[in-house]
mmCIF file of C-alpha atoms in Angstrom:
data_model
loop_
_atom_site.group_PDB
_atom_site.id
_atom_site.type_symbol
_atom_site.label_atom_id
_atom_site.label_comp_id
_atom_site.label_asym_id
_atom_site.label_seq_id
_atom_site.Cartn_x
_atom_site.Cartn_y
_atom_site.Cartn_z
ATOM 1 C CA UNK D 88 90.967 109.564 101.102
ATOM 2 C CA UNK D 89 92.144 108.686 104.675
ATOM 3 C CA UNK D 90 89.704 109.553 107.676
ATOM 4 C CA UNK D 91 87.408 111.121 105.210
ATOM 5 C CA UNK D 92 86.772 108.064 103.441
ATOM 6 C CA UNK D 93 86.351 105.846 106.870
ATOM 7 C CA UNK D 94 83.994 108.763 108.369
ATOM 8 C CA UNK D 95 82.143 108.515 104.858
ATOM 9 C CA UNK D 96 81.937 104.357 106.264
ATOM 10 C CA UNK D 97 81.167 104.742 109.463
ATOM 11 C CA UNK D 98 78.328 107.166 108.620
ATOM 12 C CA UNK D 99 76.595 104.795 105.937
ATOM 13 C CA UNK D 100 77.375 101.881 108.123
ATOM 14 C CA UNK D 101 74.935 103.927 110.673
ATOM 15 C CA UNK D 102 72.404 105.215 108.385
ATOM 16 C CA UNK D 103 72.140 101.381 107.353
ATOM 17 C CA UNK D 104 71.441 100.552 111.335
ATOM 18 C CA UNK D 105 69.614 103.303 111.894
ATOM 19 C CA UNK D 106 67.227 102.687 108.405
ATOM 20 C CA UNK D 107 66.654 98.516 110.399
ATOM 21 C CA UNK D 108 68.372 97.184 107.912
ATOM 22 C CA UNK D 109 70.626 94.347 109.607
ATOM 23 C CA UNK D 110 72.646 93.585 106.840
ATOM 24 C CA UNK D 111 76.472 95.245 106.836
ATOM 25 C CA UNK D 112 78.506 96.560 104.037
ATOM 26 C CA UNK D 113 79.116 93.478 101.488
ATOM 27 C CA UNK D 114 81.749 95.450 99.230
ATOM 28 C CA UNK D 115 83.388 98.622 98.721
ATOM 29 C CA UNK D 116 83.855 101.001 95.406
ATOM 30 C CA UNK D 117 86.302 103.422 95.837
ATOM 31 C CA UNK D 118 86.034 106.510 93.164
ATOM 32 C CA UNK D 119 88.635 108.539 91.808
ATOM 33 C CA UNK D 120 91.017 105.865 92.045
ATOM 34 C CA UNK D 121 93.528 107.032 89.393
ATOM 35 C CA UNK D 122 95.925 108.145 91.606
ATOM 36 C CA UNK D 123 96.766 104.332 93.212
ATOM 37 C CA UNK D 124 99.468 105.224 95.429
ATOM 38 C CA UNK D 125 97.375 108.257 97.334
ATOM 39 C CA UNK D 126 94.479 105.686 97.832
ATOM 40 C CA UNK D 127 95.866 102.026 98.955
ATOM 41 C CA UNK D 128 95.982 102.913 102.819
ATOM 42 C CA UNK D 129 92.526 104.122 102.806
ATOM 43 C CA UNK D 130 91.319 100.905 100.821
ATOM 44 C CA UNK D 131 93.514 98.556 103.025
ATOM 45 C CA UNK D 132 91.859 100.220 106.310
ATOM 46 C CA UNK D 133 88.590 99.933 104.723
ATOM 47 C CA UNK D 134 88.591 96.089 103.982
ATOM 48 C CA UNK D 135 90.191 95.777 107.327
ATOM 49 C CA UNK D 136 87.403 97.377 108.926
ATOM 50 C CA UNK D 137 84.793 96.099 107.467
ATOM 51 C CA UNK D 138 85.666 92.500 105.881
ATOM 52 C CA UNK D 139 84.182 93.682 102.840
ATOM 53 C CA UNK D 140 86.318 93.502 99.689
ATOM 54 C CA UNK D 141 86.812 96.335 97.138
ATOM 55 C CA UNK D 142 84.123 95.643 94.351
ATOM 56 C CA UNK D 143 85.054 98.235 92.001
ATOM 57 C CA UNK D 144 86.957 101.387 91.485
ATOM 58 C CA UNK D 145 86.356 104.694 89.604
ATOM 59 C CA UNK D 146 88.768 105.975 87.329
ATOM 60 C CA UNK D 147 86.769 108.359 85.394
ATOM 61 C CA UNK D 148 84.034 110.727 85.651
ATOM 62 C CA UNK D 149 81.377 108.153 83.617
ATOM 63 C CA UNK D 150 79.728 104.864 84.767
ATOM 64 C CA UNK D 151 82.109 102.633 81.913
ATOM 65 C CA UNK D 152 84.928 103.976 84.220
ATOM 66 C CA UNK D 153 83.569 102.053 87.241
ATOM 67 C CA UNK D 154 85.910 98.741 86.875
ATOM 68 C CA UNK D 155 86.467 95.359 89.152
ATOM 69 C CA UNK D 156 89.402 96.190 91.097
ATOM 70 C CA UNK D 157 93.112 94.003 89.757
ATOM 71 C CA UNK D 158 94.688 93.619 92.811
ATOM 72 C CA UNK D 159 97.663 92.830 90.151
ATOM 73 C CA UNK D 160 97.705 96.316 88.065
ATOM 74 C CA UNK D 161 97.518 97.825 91.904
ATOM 75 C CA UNK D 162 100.841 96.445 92.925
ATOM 76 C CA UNK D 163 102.162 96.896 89.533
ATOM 77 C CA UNK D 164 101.496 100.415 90.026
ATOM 78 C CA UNK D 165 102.512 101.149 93.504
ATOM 79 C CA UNK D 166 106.199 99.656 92.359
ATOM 80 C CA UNK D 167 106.750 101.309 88.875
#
């Protein structure tokens, strides 16, 4: 979460340079996102950063858990 997660970024941005691939990051999945409200700053920064839109997010520990991001159920969250 926070600077971890934009070091974590910045470092595959470079290792995607560095590996002469040209393309940049296309989308984001954030994991662990089952606590909304501790991760919305770091995902805001992130698509800011990059221009790249959160793809999916993690709630769980399996792949099924991996799900498209509802920018809906996000706010709903963040104001209940």
């Amino acid at each position: 979460v926070g600077n971890d997660g934009m070091d974590q970024l910045e470092m595959f941005d470079k290792a995607l340079r560095s590996g002469g691939h040209r393309r940049k990051i296309d989308g984001i999945v954030l994991t662990k996102f089952d606590t909304v409200s501790d991760k919305v700053g770091a995902a805001l920064t992130m698509t800011h950063l990059t221009g790249a839109p959160v793809v999916f997010c993690g709630t769980g520990q399996k792949y099924n858990h991996l799900k498209k991001l509802s920018v809906q159920s996000v706010i709903k969250s963040l104001f209940s």
